[in-house]
Amino acid sequence: MSNNMDTTKTTPETVTESRPYAVVLYGATSFVGKITAHYLTNFLSNAKDKNGANVTWAIAGRDEEKLNKLQSELESPVDIIIANSNDASSLDEMTKKTQVIISTVGPYLKYGEPLIKSCAENGTDYVDLTGEAIFIKDMMDKYQDAAKQSGARIVNSCGFDSIPSDLGVYFTQTKAEETFGEACDVVHMRVKAAKGGLSGGTIASMATIFEEVGQDPSRRKQVANPYLLNNDEAAPSVRQTNISKPEYDDEHKRWLAPFVMASINTRIVHRTNQLLDYEYGRDFKYDEAMWMKDGVKGQLSSYAMSAGLFGFATAMMVKPSREFLSKHVLPKSGSGPSKEEQDDGYFDIRFFGQTAKNDTIQTKVTGDKDPGYGSTSQMLSQAALCLAQDISKDDVGGGFWTPTSAMGDKLLARLEEHAGLSFEVIND
């Protein structure tokens, strides 16, 4: 399966006098930004080959004091850039100095647009962590033409939202074509196990989406559209399964519960299919859910999770309850799991594919750290380095891409080698 590139080496973009940095981490003093900064420092300091050797990078943000403190905590020297999302000139000055920007500044609906605009206009590649599909849609509508013209590759959702899902489907389809000679027209993703906490930043992003949906009926229609990010004139119209309430999986003898990240992951996967010229097929169907146990315990867990997600979404759409929860109940922005909790975390997700001829394949994607932070920081960093070093602009030009459509096999290889992820075909 091709994702508009082969697996041979390409000539990496070179750092120039006008662009002295390969990567700039913007929002470096945020919770996930700090984790990413430490990972990048350790990885680049210990790298012995082109995957990290001699990469020049910088940390950036608006608070010089916090950046200086972070700089002092890192194991090797790194430059500092002062830039503020409210100051377009400072963003332009920053984006013109680097090949790739990593953005960890969310909620992206509130704070993300100025940086996307600057990157799109200045030909600077960009990766982020957003799980906000309506933000991506807004940015595509506004800046796709500018990014194409400037050569900026904009790649959203390069963390647990949505790399495991996006590359997991791609891996499954690649193996199906190798084995059966055709792609699967149906793939189900199931979260078998995951251990890790949510930070205040993730909660803030979710709250922002629900606030938008509560205030604007047109946003509800967008959120419900499985092809929201498919911007071709003839987007598919196949009805997609949306697991929004408890269901029983007869085949695997487990209860299913809604997966909170399905709303972004499924949209990214369908956009990848478009950008790969519908190699998965125009009738491709994809859904995500969480596996619970069998029996009464699994049923109760499924109902409890479904009720909790519904209650949270409903409460966050209404201003008084949203403000109360944000002030008194939910974790504050800048907080999150400890280093020990990140290292003790993991995820194990399964993909079940079936072709039109009823051939079936099972694959799994695992990660060795907390999915939202420890693992996400590694995925995000390797995505940025992959764009900077492995993907020529002759192979992938400017515009809005997904992780798979922009980087495919090369990113998958990086993640397995450097980010604790594993992709494999299984029989159980």
Short mmCIF file of C-alpha atoms in Angstrom, two decimals:
data_model
loop_
_atom_site.label_atom_id
_atom_site.label_comp_id
_atom_site.label_asym_id
_atom_site.label_seq_id
_atom_site.Cartn_x
_atom_site.Cartn_y
_atom_site.Cartn_z
CA MET A 1 0.00 0.00 0.00
CA SER A 2 1.41 3.36 -1.01
CA ASN A 3 1.02 6.60 0.89
CA ASN A 4 2.49 8.78 -1.88
CA MET A 5 6.03 7.85 -0.91
CA ASP A 6 8.23 4.79 -0.86
CA THR A 7 10.41 3.57 1.97
CA THR A 8 13.74 4.56 0.44
CA LYS A 9 15.80 7.32 1.98
CA THR A 10 15.03 10.86 0.93
CA THR A 11 17.23 13.88 1.20
CA PRO A 12 16.34 15.71 4.42
CA GLU A 13 15.72 19.42 4.43
CA THR A 14 18.86 21.29 5.43
CA VAL A 15 19.17 23.85 8.17
CA THR A 16 20.16 27.20 6.66
CA GLU A 17 21.35 30.51 8.01
CA SER A 18 17.83 31.91 7.67
CA ARG A 19 16.31 28.78 9.30
CA PRO A 20 18.88 27.76 11.93
CA TYR A 21 16.58 25.28 13.69
CA ALA A 22 15.26 21.95 12.52
CA VAL A 23 12.58 21.96 15.23
CA VAL A 24 11.10 24.53 17.61
CA LEU A 25 8.90 23.34 20.48
CA TYR A 26 6.25 26.02 21.09
CA GLY A 27 4.43 25.81 24.40
CA ALA A 28 7.45 24.14 25.95
CA THR A 29 6.47 25.06 29.52
CA SER A 30 3.02 23.46 29.31
CA PHE A 31 2.58 20.11 31.02
CA VAL A 32 3.03 18.02 27.89
CA GLY A 33 5.51 20.57 26.53
CA LYS A 34 7.91 19.92 29.41
CA ILE A 35 7.67 16.16 28.92
CA THR A 36 8.35 16.63 25.21
CA ALA A 37 11.31 18.92 25.89
CA HIS A 38 12.94 16.36 28.19
CA TYR A 39 12.31 13.54 25.71
CA LEU A 40 13.78 15.54 22.81
CA THR A 41 16.81 16.50 24.88
CA ASN A 42 17.53 12.92 25.87
CA PHE A 43 16.84 11.50 22.43
CA LEU A 44 18.89 14.04 20.50
CA SER A 45 21.76 13.92 22.99
CA ASN A 46 22.04 10.15 22.69
CA ALA A 47 21.32 9.74 18.97
CA LYS A 48 24.22 8.40 16.93
CA ASP A 49 22.74 8.67 13.41
CA LYS A 50 20.61 10.91 11.21
CA ASN A 51 17.58 10.30 13.46
CA GLY A 52 18.97 12.76 15.95
CA ALA A 53 22.63 13.55 15.53
CA ASN A 54 23.45 17.23 15.11
CA VAL A 55 19.82 18.39 15.17
CA THR A 56 19.57 22.03 16.26
CA TRP A 57 16.35 22.89 18.08
CA ALA A 58 14.85 25.43 20.46
CA ILE A 59 12.14 25.81 23.08
CA ALA A 60 9.64 28.65 22.74
CA GLY A 61 6.78 30.33 24.57
CA ARG A 62 5.64 33.61 26.01
CA ASP A 63 7.06 33.40 29.56
CA GLU A 64 10.82 33.95 29.57
CA GLU A 65 11.18 33.12 33.26
CA LYS A 66 9.49 29.73 32.86
CA LEU A 67 11.53 29.00 29.74
CA ASN A 68 14.77 29.82 31.57
CA LYS A 69 13.76 27.47 34.38
CA LEU A 70 13.00 24.68 31.92
CA GLN A 71 16.26 25.34 30.08
CA SER A 72 18.18 24.91 33.34
CA GLU A 73 16.48 21.55 33.95
CA LEU A 74 17.34 20.04 30.57
CA GLU A 75 20.40 17.83 30.26
CA SER A 76 21.96 19.69 27.33
CA PRO A 77 21.90 23.31 26.14
CA VAL A 78 18.98 24.51 24.02
CA ASP A 79 18.11 27.97 22.71
CA ILE A 80 15.08 29.97 23.85
CA ILE A 81 12.65 31.91 21.63
CA ILE A 82 10.07 34.31 23.07
CA ALA A 83 6.80 34.27 21.11
CA ASN A 84 3.17 34.94 21.99
CA SER A 85 0.04 33.79 20.18
CA ASN A 86 -1.35 37.30 20.67
CA ASP A 87 1.63 38.83 18.82
CA ALA A 88 1.64 37.87 15.14
CA SER A 89 5.04 39.43 14.47
CA SER A 90 6.69 37.34 17.21
CA LEU A 91 5.12 34.18 15.74
CA ASP A 92 6.34 35.08 12.26
CA GLU A 93 9.84 35.73 13.55
CA MET A 94 9.81 32.30 15.20
CA THR A 95 8.30 30.31 12.33
CA LYS A 96 10.75 31.81 9.83
CA LYS A 97 13.65 30.43 11.89
CA THR A 98 12.71 26.75 11.81
CA GLN A 99 11.78 23.91 9.50
CA VAL A 100 9.15 22.43 11.85
CA ILE A 101 7.07 23.82 14.71
CA ILE A 102 5.74 21.53 17.43
CA SER A 103 2.71 23.11 19.11
CA THR A 104 1.48 21.96 22.52
CA VAL A 105 -0.59 25.10 23.16
CA GLY A 106 -4.24 24.17 23.63
CA PRO A 107 -7.15 24.33 23.67
CA TYR A 108 -6.45 24.82 20.00
CA LEU A 109 -9.87 26.33 19.27
CA LYS A 110 -8.92 29.16 21.62
CA TYR A 111 -5.21 29.56 21.01
CA GLY A 112 -4.19 27.59 17.93
CA GLU A 113 -5.11 29.66 14.88
CA PRO A 114 -2.41 32.39 14.94
CA LEU A 115 0.39 29.82 14.82
CA ILE A 116 -1.24 27.80 12.04
CA LYS A 117 -1.66 31.01 10.06
CA SER A 118 1.99 31.97 10.57
CA CYS A 119 3.26 28.53 9.54
CA ALA A 120 0.99 28.39 6.49
CA GLU A 121 2.11 31.81 5.29
CA ASN A 122 5.82 31.28 5.99
CA GLY A 123 6.25 27.78 4.59
CA THR A 124 6.96 26.20 7.97
CA ASP A 125 5.98 22.61 8.71
CA TYR A 126 3.79 22.07 11.77
CA VAL A 127 2.69 19.24 14.08
CA ASP A 128 0.39 19.34 17.09
CA LEU A 129 -1.60 17.26 19.58
CA THR A 130 -5.10 18.46 18.87
CA GLY A 131 -8.08 16.19 19.30
CA GLU A 132 -10.40 18.99 18.19
CA ALA A 133 -11.80 17.98 14.80
CA ILE A 134 -13.74 21.22 14.36
CA PHE A 135 -10.53 23.18 14.87
CA ILE A 136 -8.82 21.19 12.11
CA LYS A 137 -11.81 21.77 9.84
CA ASP A 138 -11.71 25.52 10.50
CA MET A 139 -7.99 25.71 9.80
CA MET A 140 -8.25 23.66 6.61
CA ASP A 141 -10.98 25.93 5.30
CA LYS A 142 -8.95 29.05 6.06
CA TYR A 143 -5.34 28.10 5.32
CA GLN A 144 -5.19 25.11 2.97
CA ASP A 145 -4.51 27.30 -0.08
CA ALA A 146 -1.82 29.32 1.73
CA ALA A 147 -0.11 26.17 2.98
CA LYS A 148 -0.11 24.62 -0.48
CA GLN A 149 1.38 27.75 -1.98
CA SER A 150 4.08 28.19 0.68
CA GLY A 151 4.95 24.50 1.00
CA ALA A 152 4.00 24.26 4.68
CA ARG A 153 3.02 20.71 5.67
CA ILE A 154 0.43 20.99 8.45
CA VAL A 155 -0.02 17.69 10.30
CA ASN A 156 -2.50 17.76 13.18
CA SER A 157 -3.21 15.04 15.75
CA CYS A 158 0.29 13.61 16.17
CA GLY A 159 -0.18 12.16 19.65
CA PHE A 160 -2.44 9.46 21.08
CA ASP A 161 -4.99 11.48 19.12
CA SER A 162 -4.61 10.03 16.47
CA ILE A 163 -1.37 8.24 15.53
CA PRO A 164 -2.16 4.77 16.95
CA SER A 165 -5.54 4.74 15.16
CA ASP A 166 -4.34 6.30 11.92
CA LEU A 167 -1.16 4.25 11.54
CA GLY A 168 -2.86 1.20 13.04
CA VAL A 169 -5.46 1.17 10.26
CA TYR A 170 -2.75 1.82 7.67
CA PHE A 171 -0.65 -1.07 9.02
CA THR A 172 -3.71 -3.36 9.03
CA GLN A 173 -4.61 -2.42 5.46
CA THR A 174 -1.03 -2.88 4.26
CA LYS A 175 -0.89 -6.37 5.74
CA ALA A 176 -4.34 -7.22 4.33
CA GLU A 177 -3.21 -6.24 0.83
CA GLU A 178 -0.01 -8.27 1.22
CA THR A 179 -1.97 -11.31 2.43
CA PHE A 180 -5.26 -11.16 0.53
CA GLY A 181 -4.52 -8.88 -2.40
CA GLU A 182 -7.12 -6.34 -1.29
CA ALA A 183 -7.78 -3.87 1.50
CA CYS A 184 -10.37 -4.39 4.22
CA ASP A 185 -13.67 -2.65 3.63
CA VAL A 186 -14.43 -2.81 7.37
CA VAL A 187 -12.07 -2.23 10.31
CA HIS A 188 -13.09 -2.20 13.97
CA MET A 189 -10.71 -0.72 16.53
CA ARG A 190 -11.02 -1.81 20.15
CA VAL A 191 -9.11 -0.46 23.13
CA LYS A 192 -8.23 -3.64 24.98
CA ALA A 193 -6.29 -1.95 27.78
CA ALA A 194 -4.89 1.45 28.68
CA LYS A 195 -3.37 2.90 31.82
CA GLY A 196 -2.74 6.61 32.26
CA GLY A 197 -4.25 9.84 33.52
CA LEU A 198 -5.84 12.88 31.93
CA SER A 199 -4.29 16.31 32.40
CA GLY A 200 -6.02 19.62 32.86
CA GLY A 201 -5.06 20.54 29.29
CA THR A 202 -6.95 17.58 27.85
CA ILE A 203 -10.00 18.39 29.96
CA ALA A 204 -9.80 22.03 28.83
CA SER A 205 -9.80 20.97 25.17
CA MET A 206 -12.83 18.74 25.70
CA ALA A 207 -14.61 21.51 27.57
CA THR A 208 -13.94 23.96 24.74
CA ILE A 209 -15.48 21.60 22.16
CA PHE A 210 -18.57 21.01 24.26
CA GLU A 211 -18.87 24.76 24.87
CA GLU A 212 -18.78 25.39 21.10
CA VAL A 213 -21.34 22.67 20.45
CA GLY A 214 -23.61 24.03 23.19
CA GLN A 215 -23.52 27.56 21.79
CA ASP A 216 -23.68 26.89 18.06
CA PRO A 217 -26.13 24.34 16.54
CA SER A 218 -24.10 24.24 13.32
CA ARG A 219 -21.17 22.86 15.33
CA ARG A 220 -23.34 19.93 16.42
CA LYS A 221 -23.86 19.01 12.78
CA GLN A 222 -20.12 19.23 12.17
CA VAL A 223 -19.25 17.06 15.17
CA ALA A 224 -21.73 14.42 14.00
CA ASN A 225 -20.29 14.22 10.47
CA PRO A 226 -17.89 11.25 10.14
CA TYR A 227 -16.46 12.82 6.96
CA LEU A 228 -15.95 16.27 8.48
CA LEU A 229 -12.31 16.39 7.35
CA ASN A 230 -12.89 14.96 3.86
CA ASN A 231 -12.74 18.06 1.72
CA ASP A 232 -13.13 16.48 -1.70
CA GLU A 233 -16.22 17.29 -3.72
CA ALA A 234 -17.45 13.70 -3.71
CA ALA A 235 -16.84 12.59 -0.12
CA PRO A 236 -18.26 9.16 0.71
CA SER A 237 -21.77 8.90 2.09
CA VAL A 238 -21.56 5.40 3.60
CA ARG A 239 -23.27 5.32 6.98
CA GLN A 240 -20.68 4.84 9.71
CA THR A 241 -21.21 3.01 12.99
CA ASN A 242 -20.97 5.24 16.05
CA ILE A 243 -20.76 3.33 19.32
CA SER A 244 -22.28 5.88 21.68
CA LYS A 245 -23.94 3.52 24.16
CA PRO A 246 -23.31 0.08 25.68
CA GLU A 247 -23.31 -2.79 23.21
CA TYR A 248 -22.43 -6.46 23.45
CA ASP A 249 -19.80 -7.89 21.11
CA ASP A 250 -21.03 -11.41 20.40
CA GLU A 251 -17.94 -12.36 18.40
CA HIS A 252 -15.46 -11.56 21.13
CA LYS A 253 -17.77 -12.05 24.14
CA ARG A 254 -17.19 -8.61 25.59
CA TRP A 255 -19.21 -5.53 26.38
CA LEU A 256 -18.37 -2.37 24.44
CA ALA A 257 -18.35 1.19 25.72
CA PRO A 258 -17.85 4.49 23.85
CA PHE A 259 -14.24 5.56 23.37
CA VAL A 260 -13.86 9.26 24.12
CA MET A 261 -11.30 9.81 21.33
CA ALA A 262 -13.29 8.07 18.58
CA SER A 263 -14.75 11.39 17.47
CA ILE A 264 -11.34 12.66 16.33
CA ASN A 265 -9.65 9.36 15.42
CA THR A 266 -12.35 8.22 13.01
CA ARG A 267 -12.30 11.58 11.20
CA ILE A 268 -8.52 11.44 10.82
CA VAL A 269 -8.70 7.87 9.44
CA HIS A 270 -11.34 8.84 6.87
CA ARG A 271 -9.28 11.86 5.79
CA THR A 272 -6.25 9.61 5.39
CA ASN A 273 -8.33 7.38 3.13
CA GLN A 274 -9.15 10.41 0.99
CA LEU A 275 -5.54 11.58 0.84
CA LEU A 276 -4.45 8.07 -0.18
CA ASP A 277 -6.89 8.29 -3.10
CA TYR A 278 -9.33 5.99 -1.29
CA GLU A 279 -6.98 3.01 -1.17
CA TYR A 280 -9.16 1.66 1.65
CA GLY A 281 -12.16 1.90 -0.71
CA ARG A 282 -14.94 4.44 -1.00
CA ASP A 283 -17.23 2.12 0.99
CA PHE A 284 -14.74 1.77 3.84
CA LYS A 285 -16.30 1.58 7.31
CA TYR A 286 -14.43 2.21 10.56
CA ASP A 287 -15.45 2.46 14.21
CA GLU A 288 -13.81 2.56 17.63
CA ALA A 289 -14.89 1.40 21.09
CA MET A 290 -13.52 0.26 24.43
CA TRP A 291 -13.56 -3.40 25.38
CA MET A 292 -15.05 -4.25 28.75
CA LYS A 293 -15.22 -7.64 30.41
CA ASP A 294 -17.93 -10.20 29.79
CA GLY A 295 -20.80 -10.76 32.21
CA VAL A 296 -22.52 -8.48 34.68
CA LYS A 297 -19.33 -6.69 35.73
CA GLY A 298 -18.51 -5.78 32.13
CA GLN A 299 -22.08 -4.69 31.48
CA LEU A 300 -22.12 -2.43 34.54
CA SER A 301 -18.75 -0.93 33.58
CA SER A 302 -19.99 -0.24 30.06
CA TYR A 303 -23.15 1.46 31.30
CA ALA A 304 -21.22 3.45 33.89
CA MET A 305 -18.72 4.72 31.35
CA SER A 306 -21.44 5.59 28.84
CA ALA A 307 -23.43 7.46 31.48
CA GLY A 308 -20.33 9.28 32.69
CA LEU A 309 -19.37 10.48 29.21
CA PHE A 310 -22.93 11.55 28.46
CA GLY A 311 -23.23 13.39 31.76
CA PHE A 312 -19.89 15.13 31.30
CA ALA A 313 -20.74 16.26 27.78
CA THR A 314 -24.15 17.53 28.84
CA ALA A 315 -22.75 19.40 31.83
CA MET A 316 -19.98 21.03 29.79
CA MET A 317 -22.48 22.40 27.25
CA VAL A 318 -24.20 24.49 29.93
CA LYS A 319 -22.33 27.49 31.29
CA PRO A 320 -23.18 27.25 35.04
CA SER A 321 -22.34 23.54 35.33
CA ARG A 322 -19.27 23.97 33.08
CA GLU A 323 -17.91 26.75 35.29
CA PHE A 324 -18.64 24.79 38.48
CA LEU A 325 -16.90 21.65 37.23
CA SER A 326 -13.94 23.60 35.89
CA LYS A 327 -13.48 25.47 39.15
CA HIS A 328 -14.16 22.79 41.73
CA VAL A 329 -13.95 19.30 40.19
CA LEU A 330 -11.78 18.95 37.11
CA PRO A 331 -7.95 18.98 37.11
CA LYS A 332 -6.44 22.36 36.37
CA SER A 333 -4.45 23.11 33.23
CA GLY A 334 -0.77 22.40 33.78
CA SER A 335 -1.44 19.34 35.90
CA GLY A 336 -1.23 15.69 34.95
CA PRO A 337 0.19 12.27 35.80
CA SER A 338 3.53 12.03 37.60
CA LYS A 339 6.70 10.78 35.92
CA GLU A 340 6.24 7.44 37.68
CA GLU A 341 2.63 7.21 36.45
CA GLN A 342 3.70 8.06 32.91
CA ASP A 343 6.39 5.38 32.93
CA ASP A 344 4.00 2.86 34.47
CA GLY A 345 1.33 3.52 31.83
CA TYR A 346 0.69 1.66 28.59
CA PHE A 347 -1.90 1.02 25.91
CA ASP A 348 -2.97 -2.00 23.88
CA ILE A 349 -5.41 -1.48 21.02
CA ARG A 350 -6.67 -4.07 18.54
CA PHE A 351 -7.81 -3.83 14.93
CA PHE A 352 -10.16 -6.34 13.31
CA GLY A 353 -10.30 -6.09 9.53
CA GLN A 354 -12.51 -7.86 7.02
CA THR A 355 -12.34 -7.74 3.24
CA ALA A 356 -15.26 -7.86 0.81
CA LYS A 357 -14.44 -11.57 0.31
CA ASN A 358 -14.74 -12.15 4.08
CA ASP A 359 -11.03 -12.67 4.67
CA THR A 360 -10.13 -11.43 8.16
CA ILE A 361 -7.02 -10.03 9.81
CA GLN A 362 -6.20 -8.97 13.37
CA THR A 363 -3.46 -6.54 14.38
CA LYS A 364 -2.46 -4.71 17.50
CA VAL A 365 -0.69 -1.49 18.38
CA THR A 366 0.90 -1.12 21.80
CA GLY A 367 2.73 1.64 23.61
CA ASP A 368 4.99 1.37 26.64
CA LYS A 369 4.05 4.57 28.49
CA ASP A 370 1.02 6.53 29.62
CA PRO A 371 -0.85 7.13 26.34
CA GLY A 372 -1.79 10.78 26.82
CA TYR A 373 1.57 12.14 27.92
CA GLY A 374 4.57 9.80 28.16
CA SER A 375 3.77 8.08 24.86
CA THR A 376 2.26 11.15 23.21
CA SER A 377 5.39 13.25 23.78
CA GLN A 378 7.46 10.59 22.02
CA MET A 379 5.06 10.27 19.08
CA LEU A 380 4.89 14.04 18.68
CA SER A 381 8.67 14.44 18.76
CA GLN A 382 9.30 11.68 16.24
CA ALA A 383 6.61 13.06 13.91
CA ALA A 384 8.36 16.43 13.91
CA LEU A 385 11.78 14.89 13.30
CA CYS A 386 10.33 12.68 10.57
CA LEU A 387 8.98 15.72 8.72
CA ALA A 388 12.26 17.56 9.17
CA GLN A 389 14.61 14.74 8.21
CA ASP A 390 12.84 12.00 6.29
CA ILE A 391 10.13 13.56 4.11
CA SER A 392 11.27 15.68 1.18
CA LYS A 393 8.97 18.47 0.06
CA ASP A 394 9.28 16.97 -3.41
CA ASP A 395 7.54 13.87 -2.04
CA VAL A 396 4.95 15.60 0.14
CA GLY A 397 4.07 19.19 -0.65
CA GLY A 398 2.29 21.89 1.28
CA GLY A 399 -1.19 21.51 2.71
CA PHE A 400 -3.07 19.82 5.53
CA TRP A 401 -2.12 16.18 5.99
CA THR A 402 -2.64 13.35 8.44
CA PRO A 403 0.22 11.46 10.10
CA THR A 404 -0.19 8.47 7.76
CA SER A 405 -0.70 10.40 4.53
CA ALA A 406 2.33 12.61 5.20
CA MET A 407 4.76 10.17 6.77
CA GLY A 408 3.41 6.61 6.61
CA ASP A 409 6.06 3.88 6.70
CA LYS A 410 8.86 6.21 7.74
CA LEU A 411 6.98 7.44 10.79
CA LEU A 412 5.90 3.90 11.66
CA ALA A 413 9.53 2.77 11.61
CA ARG A 414 10.60 5.71 13.79
CA LEU A 415 7.86 5.00 16.33
CA GLU A 416 8.88 1.37 16.65
CA GLU A 417 12.57 2.21 16.94
CA HIS A 418 12.43 5.30 19.12
CA ALA A 419 8.99 5.82 20.70
CA GLY A 420 8.09 2.52 22.36
CA LEU A 421 5.31 1.61 19.92
CA SER A 422 4.83 -1.82 18.37
CA PHE A 423 2.72 -2.81 15.34
CA GLU A 424 2.08 -6.50 14.71
CA VAL A 425 -0.27 -9.02 13.16
CA ILE A 426 -1.79 -11.37 15.74
CA ASN A 427 -3.82 -14.59 15.68
CA ASP A 428 -5.67 -14.50 19.01
#
